[in-house]
JSON list of C-alpha atoms and ligand atoms in Angstrom, two decimals:
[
{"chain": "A", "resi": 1, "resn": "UNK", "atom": "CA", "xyz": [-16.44, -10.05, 15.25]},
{"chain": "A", "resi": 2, "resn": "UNK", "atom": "CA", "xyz": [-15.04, -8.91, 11.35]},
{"chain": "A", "resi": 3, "resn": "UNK", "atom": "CA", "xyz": [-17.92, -11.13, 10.53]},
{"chain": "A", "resi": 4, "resn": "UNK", "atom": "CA", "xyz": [-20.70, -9.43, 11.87]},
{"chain": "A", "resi": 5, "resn": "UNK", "atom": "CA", "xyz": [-22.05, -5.98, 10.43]},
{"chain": "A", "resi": 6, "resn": "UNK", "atom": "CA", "xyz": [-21.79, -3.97, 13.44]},
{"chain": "A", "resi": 7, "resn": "UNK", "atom": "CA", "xyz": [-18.17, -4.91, 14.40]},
{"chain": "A", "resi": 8, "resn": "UNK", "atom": "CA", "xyz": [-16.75, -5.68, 17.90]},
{"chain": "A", "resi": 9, "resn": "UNK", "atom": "CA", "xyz": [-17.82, -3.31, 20.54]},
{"chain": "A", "resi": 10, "resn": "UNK", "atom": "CA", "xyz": [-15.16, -0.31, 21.41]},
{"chain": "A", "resi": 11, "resn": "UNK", "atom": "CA", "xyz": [-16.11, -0.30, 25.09]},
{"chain": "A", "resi": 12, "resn": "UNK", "atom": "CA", "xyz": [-17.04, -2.13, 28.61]},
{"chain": "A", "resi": 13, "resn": "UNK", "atom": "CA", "xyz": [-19.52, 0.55, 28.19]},
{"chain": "A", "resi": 14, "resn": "UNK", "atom": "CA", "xyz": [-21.42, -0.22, 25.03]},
{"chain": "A", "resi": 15, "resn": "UNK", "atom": "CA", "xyz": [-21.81, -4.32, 26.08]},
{"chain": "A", "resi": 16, "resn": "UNK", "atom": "CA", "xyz": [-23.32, -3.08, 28.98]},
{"chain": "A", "resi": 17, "resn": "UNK", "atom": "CA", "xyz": [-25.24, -0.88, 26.71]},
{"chain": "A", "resi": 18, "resn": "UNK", "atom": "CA", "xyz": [-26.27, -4.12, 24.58]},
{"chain": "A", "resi": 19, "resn": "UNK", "atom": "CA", "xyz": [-26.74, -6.38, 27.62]},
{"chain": "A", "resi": 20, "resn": "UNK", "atom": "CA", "xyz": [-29.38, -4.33, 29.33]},
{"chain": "A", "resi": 21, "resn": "UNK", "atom": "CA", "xyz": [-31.52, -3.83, 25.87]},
{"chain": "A", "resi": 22, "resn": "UNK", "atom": "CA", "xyz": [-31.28, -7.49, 25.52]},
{"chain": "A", "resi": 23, "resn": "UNK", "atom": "CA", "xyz": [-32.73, -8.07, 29.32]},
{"chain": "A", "resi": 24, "resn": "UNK", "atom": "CA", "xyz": [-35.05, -5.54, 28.97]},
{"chain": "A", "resi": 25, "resn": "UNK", "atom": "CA", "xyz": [-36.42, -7.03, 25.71]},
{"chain": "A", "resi": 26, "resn": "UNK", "atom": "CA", "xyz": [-36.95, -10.33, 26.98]},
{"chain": "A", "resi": 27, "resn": "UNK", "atom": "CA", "xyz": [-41.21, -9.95, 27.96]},
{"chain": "A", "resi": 28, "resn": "UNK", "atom": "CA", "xyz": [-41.01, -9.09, 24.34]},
{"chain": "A", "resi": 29, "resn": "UNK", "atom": "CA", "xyz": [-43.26, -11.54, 22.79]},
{"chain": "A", "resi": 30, "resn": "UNK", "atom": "CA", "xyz": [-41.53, -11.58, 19.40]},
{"chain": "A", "resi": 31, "resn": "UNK", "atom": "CA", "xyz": [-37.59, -11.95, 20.85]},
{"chain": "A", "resi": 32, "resn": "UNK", "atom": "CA", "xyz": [-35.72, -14.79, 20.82]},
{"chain": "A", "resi": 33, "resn": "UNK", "atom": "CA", "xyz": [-31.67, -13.90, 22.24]},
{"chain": "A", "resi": 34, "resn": "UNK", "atom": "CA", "xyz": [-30.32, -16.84, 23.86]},
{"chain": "A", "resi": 35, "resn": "UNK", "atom": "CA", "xyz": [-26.97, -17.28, 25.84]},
{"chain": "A", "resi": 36, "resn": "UNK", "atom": "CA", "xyz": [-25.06, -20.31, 24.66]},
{"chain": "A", "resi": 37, "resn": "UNK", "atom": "CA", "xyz": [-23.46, -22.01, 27.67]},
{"chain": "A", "resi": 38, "resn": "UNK", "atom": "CA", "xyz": [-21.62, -25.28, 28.45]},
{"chain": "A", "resi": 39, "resn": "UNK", "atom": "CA", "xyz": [-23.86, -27.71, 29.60]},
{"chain": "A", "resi": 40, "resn": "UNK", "atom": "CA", "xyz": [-20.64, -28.75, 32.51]},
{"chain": "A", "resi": 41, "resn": "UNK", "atom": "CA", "xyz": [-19.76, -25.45, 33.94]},
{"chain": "A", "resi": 42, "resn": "UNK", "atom": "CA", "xyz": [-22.57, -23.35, 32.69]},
{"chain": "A", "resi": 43, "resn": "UNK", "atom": "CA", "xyz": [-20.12, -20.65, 31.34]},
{"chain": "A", "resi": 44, "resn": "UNK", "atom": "CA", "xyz": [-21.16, -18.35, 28.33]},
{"chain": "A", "resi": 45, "resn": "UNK", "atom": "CA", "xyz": [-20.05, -18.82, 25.37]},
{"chain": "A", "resi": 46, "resn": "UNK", "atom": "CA", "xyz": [-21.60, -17.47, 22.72]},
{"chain": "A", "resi": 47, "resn": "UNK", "atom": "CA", "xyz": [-25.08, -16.05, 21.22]},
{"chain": "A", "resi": 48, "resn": "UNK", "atom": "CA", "xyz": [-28.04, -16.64, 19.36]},
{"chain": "A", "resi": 49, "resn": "UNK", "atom": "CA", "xyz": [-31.21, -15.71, 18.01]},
{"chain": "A", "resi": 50, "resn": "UNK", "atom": "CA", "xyz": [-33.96, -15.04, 15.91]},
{"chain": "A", "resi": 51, "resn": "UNK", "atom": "CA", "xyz": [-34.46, -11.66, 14.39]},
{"chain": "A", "resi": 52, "resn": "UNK", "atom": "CA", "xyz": [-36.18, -10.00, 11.71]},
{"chain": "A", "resi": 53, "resn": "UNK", "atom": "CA", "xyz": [-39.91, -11.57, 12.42]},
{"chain": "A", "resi": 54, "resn": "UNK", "atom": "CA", "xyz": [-42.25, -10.67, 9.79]},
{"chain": "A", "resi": 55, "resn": "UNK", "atom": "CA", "xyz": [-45.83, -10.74, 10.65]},
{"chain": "A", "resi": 56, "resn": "UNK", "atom": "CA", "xyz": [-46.54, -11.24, 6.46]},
{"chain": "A", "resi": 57, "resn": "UNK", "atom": "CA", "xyz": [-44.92, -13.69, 6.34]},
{"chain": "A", "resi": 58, "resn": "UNK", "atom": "CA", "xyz": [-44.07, -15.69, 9.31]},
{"chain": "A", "resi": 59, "resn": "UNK", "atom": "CA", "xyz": [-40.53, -15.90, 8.58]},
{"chain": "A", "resi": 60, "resn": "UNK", "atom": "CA", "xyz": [-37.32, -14.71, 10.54]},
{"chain": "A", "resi": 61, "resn": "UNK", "atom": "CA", "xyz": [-33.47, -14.91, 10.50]},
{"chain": "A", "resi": 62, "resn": "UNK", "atom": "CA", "xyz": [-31.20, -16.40, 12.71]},
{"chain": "A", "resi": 63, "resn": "UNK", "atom": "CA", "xyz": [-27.83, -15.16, 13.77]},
{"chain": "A", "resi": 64, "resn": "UNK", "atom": "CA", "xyz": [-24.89, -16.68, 16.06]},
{"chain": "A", "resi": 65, "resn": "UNK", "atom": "CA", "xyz": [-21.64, -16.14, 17.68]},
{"chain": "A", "resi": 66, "resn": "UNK", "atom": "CA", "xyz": [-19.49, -18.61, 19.40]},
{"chain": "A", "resi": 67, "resn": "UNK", "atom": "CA", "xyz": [-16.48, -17.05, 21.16]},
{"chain": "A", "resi": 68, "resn": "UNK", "atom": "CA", "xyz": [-13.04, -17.44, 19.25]},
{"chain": "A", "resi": 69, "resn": "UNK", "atom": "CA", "xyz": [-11.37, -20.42, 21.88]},
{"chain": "A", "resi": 70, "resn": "UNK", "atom": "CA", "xyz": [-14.21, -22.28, 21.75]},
{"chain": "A", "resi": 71, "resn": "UNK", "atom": "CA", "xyz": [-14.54, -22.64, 17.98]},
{"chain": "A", "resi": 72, "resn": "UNK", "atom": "CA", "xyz": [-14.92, -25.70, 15.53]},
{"chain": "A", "resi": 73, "resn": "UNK", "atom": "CA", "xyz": [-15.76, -27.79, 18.59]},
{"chain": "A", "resi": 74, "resn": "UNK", "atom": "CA", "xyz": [-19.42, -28.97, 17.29]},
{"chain": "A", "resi": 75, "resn": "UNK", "atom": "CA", "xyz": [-21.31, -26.40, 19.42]},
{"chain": "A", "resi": 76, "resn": "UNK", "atom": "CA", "xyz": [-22.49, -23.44, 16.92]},
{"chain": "A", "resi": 77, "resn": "UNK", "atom": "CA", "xyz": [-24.04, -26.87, 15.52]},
{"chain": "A", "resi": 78, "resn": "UNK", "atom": "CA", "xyz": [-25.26, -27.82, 17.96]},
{"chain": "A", "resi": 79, "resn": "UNK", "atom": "CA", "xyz": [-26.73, -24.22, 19.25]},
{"chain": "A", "resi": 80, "resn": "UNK", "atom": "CA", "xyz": [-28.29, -23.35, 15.48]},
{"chain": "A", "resi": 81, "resn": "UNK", "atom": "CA", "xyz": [-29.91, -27.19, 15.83]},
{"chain": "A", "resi": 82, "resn": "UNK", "atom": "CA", "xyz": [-31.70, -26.38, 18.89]},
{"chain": "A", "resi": 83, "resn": "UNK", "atom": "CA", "xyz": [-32.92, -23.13, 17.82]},
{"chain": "A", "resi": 84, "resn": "UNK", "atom": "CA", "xyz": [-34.30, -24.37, 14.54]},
{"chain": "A", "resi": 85, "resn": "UNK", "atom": "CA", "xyz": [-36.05, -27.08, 16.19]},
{"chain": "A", "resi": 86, "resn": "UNK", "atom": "CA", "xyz": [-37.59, -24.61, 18.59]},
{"chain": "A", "resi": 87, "resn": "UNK", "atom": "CA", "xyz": [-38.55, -21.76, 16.04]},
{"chain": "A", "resi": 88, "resn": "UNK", "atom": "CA", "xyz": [-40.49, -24.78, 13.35]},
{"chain": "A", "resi": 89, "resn": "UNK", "atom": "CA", "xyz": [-41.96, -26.89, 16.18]},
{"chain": "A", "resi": 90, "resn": "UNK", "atom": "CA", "xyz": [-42.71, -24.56, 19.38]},
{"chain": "A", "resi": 91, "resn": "UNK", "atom": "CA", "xyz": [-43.27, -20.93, 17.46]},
{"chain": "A", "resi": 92, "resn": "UNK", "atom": "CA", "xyz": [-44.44, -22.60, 14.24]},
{"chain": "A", "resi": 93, "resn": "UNK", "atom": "CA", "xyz": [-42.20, -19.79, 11.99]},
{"chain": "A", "resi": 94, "resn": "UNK", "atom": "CA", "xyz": [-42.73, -21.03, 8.47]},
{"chain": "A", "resi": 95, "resn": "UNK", "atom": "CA", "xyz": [-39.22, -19.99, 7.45]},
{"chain": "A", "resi": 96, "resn": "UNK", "atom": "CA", "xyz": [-36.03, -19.58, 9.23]},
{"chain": "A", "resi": 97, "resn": "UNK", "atom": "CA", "xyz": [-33.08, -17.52, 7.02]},
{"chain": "A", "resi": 98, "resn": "UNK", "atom": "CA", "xyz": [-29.47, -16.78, 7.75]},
{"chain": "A", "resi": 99, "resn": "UNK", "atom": "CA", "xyz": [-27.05, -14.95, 5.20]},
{"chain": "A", "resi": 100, "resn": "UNK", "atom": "CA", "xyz": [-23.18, -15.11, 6.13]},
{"chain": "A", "resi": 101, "resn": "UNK", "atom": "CA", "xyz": [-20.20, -13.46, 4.34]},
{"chain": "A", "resi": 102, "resn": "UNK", "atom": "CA", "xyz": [-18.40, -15.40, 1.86]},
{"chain": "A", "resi": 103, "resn": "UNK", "atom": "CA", "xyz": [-15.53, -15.18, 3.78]},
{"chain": "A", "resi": 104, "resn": "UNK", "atom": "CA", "xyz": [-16.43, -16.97, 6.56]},
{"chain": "A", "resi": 105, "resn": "UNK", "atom": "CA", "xyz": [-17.24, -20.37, 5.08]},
{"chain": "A", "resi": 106, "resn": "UNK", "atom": "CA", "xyz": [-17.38, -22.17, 9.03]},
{"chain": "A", "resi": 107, "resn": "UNK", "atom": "CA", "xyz": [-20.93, -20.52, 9.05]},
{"chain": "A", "resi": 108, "resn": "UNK", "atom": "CA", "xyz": [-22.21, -21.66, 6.11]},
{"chain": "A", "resi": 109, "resn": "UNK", "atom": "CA", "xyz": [-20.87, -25.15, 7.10]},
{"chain": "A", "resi": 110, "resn": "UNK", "atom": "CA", "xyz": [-23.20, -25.16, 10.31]},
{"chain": "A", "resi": 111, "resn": "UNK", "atom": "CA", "xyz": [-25.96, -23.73, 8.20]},
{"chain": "A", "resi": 112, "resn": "UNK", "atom": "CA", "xyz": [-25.74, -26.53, 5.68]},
{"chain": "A", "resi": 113, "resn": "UNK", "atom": "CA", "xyz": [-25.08, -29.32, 8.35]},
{"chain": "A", "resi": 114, "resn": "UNK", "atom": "CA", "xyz": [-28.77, -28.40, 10.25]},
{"chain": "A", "resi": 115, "resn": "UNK", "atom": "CA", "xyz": [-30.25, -28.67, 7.01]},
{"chain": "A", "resi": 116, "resn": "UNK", "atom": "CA", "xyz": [-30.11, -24.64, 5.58]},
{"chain": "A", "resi": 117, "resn": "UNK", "atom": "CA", "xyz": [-30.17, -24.50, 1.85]},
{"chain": "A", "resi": 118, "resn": "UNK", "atom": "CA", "xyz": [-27.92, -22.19, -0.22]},
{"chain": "A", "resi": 119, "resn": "UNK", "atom": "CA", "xyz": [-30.28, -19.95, -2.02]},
{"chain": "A", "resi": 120, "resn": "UNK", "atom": "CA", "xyz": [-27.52, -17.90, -3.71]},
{"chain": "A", "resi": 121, "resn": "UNK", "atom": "CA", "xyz": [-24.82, -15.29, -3.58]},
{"chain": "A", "resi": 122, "resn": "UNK", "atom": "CA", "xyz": [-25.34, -11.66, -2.90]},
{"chain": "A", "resi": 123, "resn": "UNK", "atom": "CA", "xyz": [-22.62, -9.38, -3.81]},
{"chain": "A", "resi": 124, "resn": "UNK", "atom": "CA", "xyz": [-21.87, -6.67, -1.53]},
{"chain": "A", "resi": 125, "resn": "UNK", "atom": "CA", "xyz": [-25.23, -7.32, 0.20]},
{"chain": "A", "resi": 126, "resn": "UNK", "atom": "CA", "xyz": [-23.84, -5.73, 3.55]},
{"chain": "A", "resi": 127, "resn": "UNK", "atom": "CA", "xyz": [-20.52, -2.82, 4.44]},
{"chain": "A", "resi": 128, "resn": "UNK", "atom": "CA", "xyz": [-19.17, -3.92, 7.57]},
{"chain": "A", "resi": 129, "resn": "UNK", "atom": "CA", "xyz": [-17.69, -1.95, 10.87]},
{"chain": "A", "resi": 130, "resn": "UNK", "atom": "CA", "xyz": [-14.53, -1.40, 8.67]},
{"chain": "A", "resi": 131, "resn": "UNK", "atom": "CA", "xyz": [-16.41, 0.10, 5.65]},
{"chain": "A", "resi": 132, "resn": "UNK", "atom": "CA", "xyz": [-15.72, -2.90, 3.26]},
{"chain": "A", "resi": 133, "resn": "UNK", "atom": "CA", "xyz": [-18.70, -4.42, 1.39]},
{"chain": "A", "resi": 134, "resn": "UNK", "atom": "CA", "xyz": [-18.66, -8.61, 1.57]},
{"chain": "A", "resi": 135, "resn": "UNK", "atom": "CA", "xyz": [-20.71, -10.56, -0.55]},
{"chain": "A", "resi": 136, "resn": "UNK", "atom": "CA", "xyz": [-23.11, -12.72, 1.22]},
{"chain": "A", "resi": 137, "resn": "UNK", "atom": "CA", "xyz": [-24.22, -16.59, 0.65]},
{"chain": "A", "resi": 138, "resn": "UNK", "atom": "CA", "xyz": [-27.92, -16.43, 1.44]},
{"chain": "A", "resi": 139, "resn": "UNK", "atom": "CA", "xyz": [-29.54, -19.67, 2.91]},
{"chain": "A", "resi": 140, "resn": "UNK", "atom": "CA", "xyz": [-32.93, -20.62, 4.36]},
{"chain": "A", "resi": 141, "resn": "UNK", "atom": "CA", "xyz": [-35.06, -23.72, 5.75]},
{"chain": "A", "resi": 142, "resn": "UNK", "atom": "CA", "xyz": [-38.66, -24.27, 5.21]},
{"chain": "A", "resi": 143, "resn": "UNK", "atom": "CA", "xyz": [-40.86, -25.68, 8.35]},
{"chain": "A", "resi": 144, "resn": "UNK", "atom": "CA", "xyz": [-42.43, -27.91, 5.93]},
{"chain": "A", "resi": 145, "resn": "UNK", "atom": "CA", "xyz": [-38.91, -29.38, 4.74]},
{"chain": "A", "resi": 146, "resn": "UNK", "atom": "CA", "xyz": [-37.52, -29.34, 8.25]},
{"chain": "A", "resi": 147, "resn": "UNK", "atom": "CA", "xyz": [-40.45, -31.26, 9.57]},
{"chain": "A", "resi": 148, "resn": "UNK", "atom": "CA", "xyz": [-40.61, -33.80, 6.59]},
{"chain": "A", "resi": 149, "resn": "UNK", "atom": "CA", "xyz": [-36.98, -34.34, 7.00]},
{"chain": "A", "resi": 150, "resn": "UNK", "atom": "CA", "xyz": [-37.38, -34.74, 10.45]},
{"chain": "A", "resi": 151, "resn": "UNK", "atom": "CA", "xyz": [-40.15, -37.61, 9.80]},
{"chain": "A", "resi": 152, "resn": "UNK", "atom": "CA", "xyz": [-37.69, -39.70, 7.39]},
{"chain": "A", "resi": 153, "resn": "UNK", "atom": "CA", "xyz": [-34.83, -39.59, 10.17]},
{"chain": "B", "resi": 1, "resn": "COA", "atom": "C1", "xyz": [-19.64, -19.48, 12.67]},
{"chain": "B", "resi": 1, "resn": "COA", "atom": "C2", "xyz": [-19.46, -20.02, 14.09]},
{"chain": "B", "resi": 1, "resn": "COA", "atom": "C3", "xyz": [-20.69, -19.72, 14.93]},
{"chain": "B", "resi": 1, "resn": "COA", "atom": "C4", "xyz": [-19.25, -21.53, 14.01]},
{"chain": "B", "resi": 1, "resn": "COA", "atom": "O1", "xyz": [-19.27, -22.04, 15.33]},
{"chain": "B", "resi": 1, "resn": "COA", "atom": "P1", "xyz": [-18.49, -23.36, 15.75]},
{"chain": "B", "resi": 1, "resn": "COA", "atom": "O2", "xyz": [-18.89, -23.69, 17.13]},
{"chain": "B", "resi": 1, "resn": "COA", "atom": "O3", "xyz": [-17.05, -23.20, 15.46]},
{"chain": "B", "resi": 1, "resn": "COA", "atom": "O4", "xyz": [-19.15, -24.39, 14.72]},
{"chain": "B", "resi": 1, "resn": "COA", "atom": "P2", "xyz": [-18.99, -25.98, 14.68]},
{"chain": "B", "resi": 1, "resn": "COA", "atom": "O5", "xyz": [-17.79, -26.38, 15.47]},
{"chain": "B", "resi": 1, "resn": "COA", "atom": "O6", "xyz": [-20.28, -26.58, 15.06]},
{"chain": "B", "resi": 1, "resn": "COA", "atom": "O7", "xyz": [-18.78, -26.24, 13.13]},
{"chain": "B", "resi": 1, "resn": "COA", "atom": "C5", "xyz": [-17.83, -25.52, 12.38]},
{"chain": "B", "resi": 1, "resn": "COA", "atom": "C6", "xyz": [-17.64, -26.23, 11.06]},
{"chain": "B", "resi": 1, "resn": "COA", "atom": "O8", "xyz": [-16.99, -25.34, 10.15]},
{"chain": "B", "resi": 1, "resn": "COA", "atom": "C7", "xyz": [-15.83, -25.96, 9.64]},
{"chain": "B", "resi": 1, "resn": "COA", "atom": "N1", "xyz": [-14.86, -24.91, 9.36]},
{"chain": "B", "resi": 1, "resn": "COA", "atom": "C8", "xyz": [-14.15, -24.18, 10.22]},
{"chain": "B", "resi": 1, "resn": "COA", "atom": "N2", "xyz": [-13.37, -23.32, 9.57]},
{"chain": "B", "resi": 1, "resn": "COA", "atom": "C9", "xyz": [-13.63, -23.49, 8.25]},
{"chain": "B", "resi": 1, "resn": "COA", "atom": "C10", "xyz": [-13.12, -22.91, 7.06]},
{"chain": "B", "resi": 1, "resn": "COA", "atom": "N3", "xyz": [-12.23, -21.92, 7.09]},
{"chain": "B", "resi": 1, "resn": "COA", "atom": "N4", "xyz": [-13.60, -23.35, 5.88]},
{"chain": "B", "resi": 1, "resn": "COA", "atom": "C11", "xyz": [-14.53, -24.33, 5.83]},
{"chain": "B", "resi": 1, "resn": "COA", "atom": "N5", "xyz": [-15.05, -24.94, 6.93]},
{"chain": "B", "resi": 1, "resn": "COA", "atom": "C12", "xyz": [-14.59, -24.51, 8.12]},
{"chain": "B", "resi": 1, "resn": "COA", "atom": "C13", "xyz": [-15.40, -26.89, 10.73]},
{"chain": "B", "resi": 1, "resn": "COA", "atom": "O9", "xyz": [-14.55, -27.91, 10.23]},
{"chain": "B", "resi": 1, "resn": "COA", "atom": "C14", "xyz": [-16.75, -27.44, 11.18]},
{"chain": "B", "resi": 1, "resn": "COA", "atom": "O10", "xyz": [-17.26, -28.41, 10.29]},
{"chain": "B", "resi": 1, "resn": "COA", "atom": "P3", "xyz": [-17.16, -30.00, 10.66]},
{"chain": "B", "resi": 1, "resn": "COA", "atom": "O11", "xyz": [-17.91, -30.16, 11.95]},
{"chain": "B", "resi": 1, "resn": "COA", "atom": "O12", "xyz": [-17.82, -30.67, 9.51]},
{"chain": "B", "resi": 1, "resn": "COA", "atom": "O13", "xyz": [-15.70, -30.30, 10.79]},
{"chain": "B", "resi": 1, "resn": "COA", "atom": "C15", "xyz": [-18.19, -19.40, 14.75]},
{"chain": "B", "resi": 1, "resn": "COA", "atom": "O14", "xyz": [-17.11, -19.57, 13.89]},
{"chain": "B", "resi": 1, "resn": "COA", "atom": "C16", "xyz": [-18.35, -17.92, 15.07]},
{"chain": "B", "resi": 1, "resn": "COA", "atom": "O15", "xyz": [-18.94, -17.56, 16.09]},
{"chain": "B", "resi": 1, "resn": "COA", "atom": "N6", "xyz": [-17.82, -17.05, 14.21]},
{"chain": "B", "resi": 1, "resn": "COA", "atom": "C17", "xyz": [-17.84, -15.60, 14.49]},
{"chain": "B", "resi": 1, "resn": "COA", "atom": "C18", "xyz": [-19.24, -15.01, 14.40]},
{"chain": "B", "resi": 1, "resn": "COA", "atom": "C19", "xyz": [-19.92, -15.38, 13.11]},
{"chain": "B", "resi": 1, "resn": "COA", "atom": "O16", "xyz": [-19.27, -15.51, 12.08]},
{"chain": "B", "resi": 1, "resn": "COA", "atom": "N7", "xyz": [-21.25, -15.54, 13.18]},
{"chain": "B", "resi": 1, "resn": "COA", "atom": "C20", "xyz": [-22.03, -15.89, 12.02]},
{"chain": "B", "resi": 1, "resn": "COA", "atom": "C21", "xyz": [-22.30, -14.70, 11.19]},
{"chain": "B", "resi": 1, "resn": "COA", "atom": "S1", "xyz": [-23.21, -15.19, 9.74]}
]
């Protein structure tokens, strides 16, 4: 949770909090906040979503979380491959954008293995929960690319 801006939550209390603005948000034409779950058992294991839609533009963001045990087993791949596919093909978003601290290079691995280009380095683009500032590697897909790469394969 270091890794994302707002920090692990301090109580039960605030997931709740989070949980019920999530539900509540989901007639919300312009949300996008799936649960990640194993395909087997159906338990929850992580997050994602898209974020930040701008009607200008057409573009959005995407963020992720996979919790800690389940880690480096192929499935924040896996997740961020699904949700690309459905943002360019189903919602037609022209371009999809994540950012991730340099410090945590696993996300920029699973950014660059779906196809995400590095754009560049922002230095202390965001202060975390704990006050410091990280630097961020900024990457982004176009629909056009995705779909043209999509074609060759
Ligand atoms: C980032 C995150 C979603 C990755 O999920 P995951 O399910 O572990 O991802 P995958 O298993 O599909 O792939 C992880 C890749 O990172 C690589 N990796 C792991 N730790 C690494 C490190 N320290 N340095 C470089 N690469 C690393 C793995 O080897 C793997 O690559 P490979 O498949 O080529 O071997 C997960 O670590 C997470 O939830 N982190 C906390 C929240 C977070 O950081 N969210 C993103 C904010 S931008």
């Amino acid at each position: 949770m270091d890794n994302l801006i707002k920090g692990a939550h301090k109580s039960v209390s605030e997931t709740i909090e989070r949980v019920t603005e999530i539900v509540n948000k989901y007639d919300t034409q312009e949300f996008c906040y799936w649960g990640i779950e194993l395909k087997a058992s159906g338990e929850l294991i992580g997050a994602i979503d898209l974020f930040k839609f701008d009607n200008m533009t057409e573009n959005c963001d995407v963020g992720y979380s996979i919790g800690y045990k389940w880690w480096n087993k192929g499935y924040g791949t896996e997740a961020l491959r699904a949700v690309i596919e459905f943002g360019f093909r189903h919602m037609k978003i022209h371009k999809i954008s994540a950012a991730h601290n340099t410090d945590n290079p696993a996300s920029g691995k699973i950014m660059r293995k779906v196809g995400m280009e590095h754009e560049g380095t922002i230095k202390h683009m965001i202060r975390n929960a704990k006050n410091h500032y990280k630097d961020c590697a900024v990457y982004g897909l176009l629909q056009e690319d995705y779909l043209k790469t999509e074609v060759i394969k």
